[in-house]
Short mmCIF file of C-alpha atoms and ligand atoms in Angstrom, two decimals:
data_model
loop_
_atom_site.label_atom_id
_atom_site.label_comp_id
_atom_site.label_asym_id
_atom_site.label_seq_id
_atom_site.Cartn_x
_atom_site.Cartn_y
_atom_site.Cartn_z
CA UNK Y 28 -41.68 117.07 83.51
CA UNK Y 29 -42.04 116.63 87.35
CA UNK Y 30 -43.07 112.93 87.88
CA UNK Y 31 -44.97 112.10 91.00
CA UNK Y 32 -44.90 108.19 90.70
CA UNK Y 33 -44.70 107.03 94.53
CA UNK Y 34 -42.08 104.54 93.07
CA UNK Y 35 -39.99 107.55 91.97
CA UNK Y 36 -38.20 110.73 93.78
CA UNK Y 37 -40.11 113.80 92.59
CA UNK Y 38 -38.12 115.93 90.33
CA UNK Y 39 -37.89 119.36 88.69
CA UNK Y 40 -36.63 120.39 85.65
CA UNK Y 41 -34.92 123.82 84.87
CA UNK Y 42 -33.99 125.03 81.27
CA UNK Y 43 -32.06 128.66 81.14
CA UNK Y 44 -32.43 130.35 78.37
CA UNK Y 45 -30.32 133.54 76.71
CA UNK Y 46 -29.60 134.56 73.24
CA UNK Y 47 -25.99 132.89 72.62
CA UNK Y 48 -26.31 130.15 75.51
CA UNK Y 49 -21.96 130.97 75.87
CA UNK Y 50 -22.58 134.29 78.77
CA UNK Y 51 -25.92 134.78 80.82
CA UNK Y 52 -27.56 131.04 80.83
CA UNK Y 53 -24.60 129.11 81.02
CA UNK Y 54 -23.89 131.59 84.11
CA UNK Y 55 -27.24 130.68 85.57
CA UNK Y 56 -26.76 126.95 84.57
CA UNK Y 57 -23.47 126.92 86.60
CA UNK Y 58 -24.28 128.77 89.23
CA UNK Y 59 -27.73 127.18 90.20
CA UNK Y 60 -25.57 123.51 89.35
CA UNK Y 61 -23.50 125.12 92.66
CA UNK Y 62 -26.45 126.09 94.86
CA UNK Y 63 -28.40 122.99 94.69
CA UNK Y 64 -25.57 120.57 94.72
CA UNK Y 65 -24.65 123.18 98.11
CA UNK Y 66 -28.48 122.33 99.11
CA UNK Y 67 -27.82 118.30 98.33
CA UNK Y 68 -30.90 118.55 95.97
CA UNK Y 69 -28.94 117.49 92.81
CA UNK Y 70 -30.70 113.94 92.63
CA UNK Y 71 -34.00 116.08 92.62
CA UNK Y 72 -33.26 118.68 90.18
CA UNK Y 73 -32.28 118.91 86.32
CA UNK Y 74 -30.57 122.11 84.95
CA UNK Y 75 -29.89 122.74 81.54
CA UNK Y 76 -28.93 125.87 79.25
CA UNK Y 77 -30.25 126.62 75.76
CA UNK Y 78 -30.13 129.99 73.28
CA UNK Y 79 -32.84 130.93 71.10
CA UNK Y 80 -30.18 131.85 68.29
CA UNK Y 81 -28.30 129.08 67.55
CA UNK Y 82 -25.45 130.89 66.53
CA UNK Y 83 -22.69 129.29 69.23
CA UNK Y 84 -23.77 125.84 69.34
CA UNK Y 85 -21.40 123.61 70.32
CA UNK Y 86 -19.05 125.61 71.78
CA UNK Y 87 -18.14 126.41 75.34
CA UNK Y 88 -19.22 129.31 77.49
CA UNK Y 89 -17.75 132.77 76.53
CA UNK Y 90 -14.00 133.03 78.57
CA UNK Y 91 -15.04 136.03 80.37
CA UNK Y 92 -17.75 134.02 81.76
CA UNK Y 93 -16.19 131.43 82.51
CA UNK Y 94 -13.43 133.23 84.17
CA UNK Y 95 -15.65 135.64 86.52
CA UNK Y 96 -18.00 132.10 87.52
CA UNK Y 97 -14.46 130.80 88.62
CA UNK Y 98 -13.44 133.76 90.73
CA UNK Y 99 -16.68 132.80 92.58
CA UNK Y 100 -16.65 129.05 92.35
CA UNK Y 101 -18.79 128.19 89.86
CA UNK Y 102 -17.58 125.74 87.06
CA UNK Y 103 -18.76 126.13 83.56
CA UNK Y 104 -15.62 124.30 81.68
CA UNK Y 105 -18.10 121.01 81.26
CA UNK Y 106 -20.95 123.29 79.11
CA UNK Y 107 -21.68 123.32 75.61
CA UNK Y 108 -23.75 125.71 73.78
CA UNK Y 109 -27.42 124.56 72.17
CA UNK Y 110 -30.10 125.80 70.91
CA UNK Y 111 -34.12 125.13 71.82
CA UNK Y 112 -34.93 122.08 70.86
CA UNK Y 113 -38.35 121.08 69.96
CA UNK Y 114 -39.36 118.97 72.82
CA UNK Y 115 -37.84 121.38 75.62
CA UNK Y 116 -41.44 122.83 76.31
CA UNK Y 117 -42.29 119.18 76.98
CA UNK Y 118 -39.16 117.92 78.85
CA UNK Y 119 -38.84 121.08 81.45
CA UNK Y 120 -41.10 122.01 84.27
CA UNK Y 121 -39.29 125.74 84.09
CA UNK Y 122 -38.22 127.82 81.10
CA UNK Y 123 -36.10 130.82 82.47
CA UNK Y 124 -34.95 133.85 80.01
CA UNK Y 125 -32.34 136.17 80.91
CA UNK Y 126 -34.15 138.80 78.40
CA UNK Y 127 -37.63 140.08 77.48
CA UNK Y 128 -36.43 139.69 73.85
CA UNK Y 129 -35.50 135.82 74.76
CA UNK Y 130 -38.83 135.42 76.34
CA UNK Y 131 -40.24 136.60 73.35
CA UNK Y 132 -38.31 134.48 71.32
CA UNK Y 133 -39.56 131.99 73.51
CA UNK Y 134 -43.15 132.96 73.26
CA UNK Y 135 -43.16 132.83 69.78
CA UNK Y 136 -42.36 129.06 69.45
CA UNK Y 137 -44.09 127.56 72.84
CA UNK Y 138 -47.21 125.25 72.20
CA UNK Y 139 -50.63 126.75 73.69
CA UNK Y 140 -50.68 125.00 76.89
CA UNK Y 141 -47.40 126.79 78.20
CA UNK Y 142 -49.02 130.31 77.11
CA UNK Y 143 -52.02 129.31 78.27
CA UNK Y 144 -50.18 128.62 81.80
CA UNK Y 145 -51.78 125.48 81.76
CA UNK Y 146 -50.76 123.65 85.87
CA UNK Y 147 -49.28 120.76 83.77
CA UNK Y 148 -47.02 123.10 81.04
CA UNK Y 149 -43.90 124.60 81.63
CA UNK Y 150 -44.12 127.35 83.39
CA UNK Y 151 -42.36 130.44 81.23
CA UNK Y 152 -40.88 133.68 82.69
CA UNK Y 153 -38.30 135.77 83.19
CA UNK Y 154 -35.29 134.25 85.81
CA UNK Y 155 -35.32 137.55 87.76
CA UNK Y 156 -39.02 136.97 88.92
CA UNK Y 157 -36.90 135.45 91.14
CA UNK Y 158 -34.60 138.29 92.43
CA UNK Y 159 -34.66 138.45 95.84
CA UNK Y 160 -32.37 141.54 96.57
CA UNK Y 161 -32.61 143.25 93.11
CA UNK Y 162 -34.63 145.41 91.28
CA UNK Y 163 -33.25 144.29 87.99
CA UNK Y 164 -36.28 142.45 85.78
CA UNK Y 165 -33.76 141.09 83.10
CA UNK Y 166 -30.04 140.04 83.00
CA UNK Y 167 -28.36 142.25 80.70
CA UNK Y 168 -26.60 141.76 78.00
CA UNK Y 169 -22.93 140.97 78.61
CA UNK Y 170 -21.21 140.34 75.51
CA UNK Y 171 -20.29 143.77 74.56
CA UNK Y 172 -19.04 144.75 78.03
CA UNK Y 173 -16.94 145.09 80.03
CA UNK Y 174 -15.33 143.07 83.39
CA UNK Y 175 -18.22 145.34 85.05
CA UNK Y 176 -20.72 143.58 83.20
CA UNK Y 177 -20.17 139.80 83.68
CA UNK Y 178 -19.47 140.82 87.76
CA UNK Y 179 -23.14 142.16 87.62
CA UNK Y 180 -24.56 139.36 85.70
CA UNK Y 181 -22.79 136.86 88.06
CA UNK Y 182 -24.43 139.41 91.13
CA UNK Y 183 -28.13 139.11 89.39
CA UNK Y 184 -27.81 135.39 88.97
CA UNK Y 185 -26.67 134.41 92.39
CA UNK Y 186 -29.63 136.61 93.38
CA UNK Y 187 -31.65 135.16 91.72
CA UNK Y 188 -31.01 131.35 91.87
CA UNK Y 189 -31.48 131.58 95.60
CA UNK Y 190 -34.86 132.99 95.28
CA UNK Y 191 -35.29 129.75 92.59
CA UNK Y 192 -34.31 127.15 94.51
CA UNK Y 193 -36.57 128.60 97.59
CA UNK Y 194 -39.65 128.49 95.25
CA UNK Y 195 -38.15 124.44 93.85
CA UNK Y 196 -37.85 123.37 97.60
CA UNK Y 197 -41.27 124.12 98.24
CA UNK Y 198 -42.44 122.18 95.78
CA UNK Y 199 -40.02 119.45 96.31
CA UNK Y 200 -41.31 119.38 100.55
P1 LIG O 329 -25.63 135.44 75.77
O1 LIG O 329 -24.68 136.58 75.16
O2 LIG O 329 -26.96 135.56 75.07
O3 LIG O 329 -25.72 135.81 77.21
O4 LIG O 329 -24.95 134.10 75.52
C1 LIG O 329 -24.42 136.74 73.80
C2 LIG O 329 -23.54 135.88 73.16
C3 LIG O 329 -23.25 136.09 71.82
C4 LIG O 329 -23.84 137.13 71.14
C5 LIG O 329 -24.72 137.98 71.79
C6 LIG O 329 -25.02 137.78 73.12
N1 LIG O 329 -23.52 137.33 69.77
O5 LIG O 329 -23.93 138.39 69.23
O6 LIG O 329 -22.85 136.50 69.16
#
């Protein structure tokens, strides 16, 4: 959770969230690792990845995503699929799903002070609320696609993760 000690830097945490954690959130994971270590923020922020299914864990992101990050260079060889964990609604200041079917997911296991959008929980959404250019509200699906569809998810998440780290540095200043 953000710590405001005067001792300590100020920091914020980020959790992405998809169904598989091996296409969409380890996309957003990489890419927003890339923007804020571009912004020289990466002592002040936390990003991690997580799926609500459980079904990959352990293994690394999905080649195709891996492959289109690279073209734009992002690096996703380091990340390793999870799933939620029980103390993530604790540990991280903002829980981002690619899906309204994650976010339900989501919804359906967060304690009562996150739904409640209590100032001290973690605040839970969808990662397009912070689309900038698009009108996209959820990252779709990849893993059935096509080339076509990890360019656009790559396209929604860059979007996206600029509008996120805009909102971060203003809490950060
Ligand atoms: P992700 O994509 O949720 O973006 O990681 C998927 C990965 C795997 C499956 C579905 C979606 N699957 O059915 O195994």
């Amino acid at each position: 959770m953000t710590s405001t000690l005067s001792t300590e830097k100020k920091t914020v945490s980020v959790l992405f969230v998809c169904l598989g954690n091996i296409c969409r959130s380890p996309t957003a994971h990489g890419v927003f690792q890339g923007v804020v270590e571009r912004a020289g923020l990466q002592s002040r922020i936390e990003i991690d990845s997580a799926g609500t299914s459980g079904w990959h864990i352990g293994n690394s992101a999905d080649g195709r995503s891996s492959e289109a990050a690279k073209r734009r260079g992002y690096d996703l060889s380091a990340l390793r699929s999870r799933g939620m964990a029980e103390d993530d609604f604790e540990k991280f200041d903002y829980i981002l799903a690619m899906d309204s079917s994650n976010l339900h997911d989501l919804e359906a296991i967060a304690p009562a002070a996150v739904l409640n959008s209590d100032p001290q929980a973690a605040k839970l959404g969808l990662f397009l609320a912070y689309s900038q250019q698009s009108d996209y509200d959820e990252v779709p699906d990849p893993y059935y696609g096509g080339e076509d569809a990890f360019e656009l998810v790559l396209n929604l998440v860059e979007d996206a993760c600029q509008g996120l780290l805009r909102e971060i540095s203003c809490e950060l200043s």
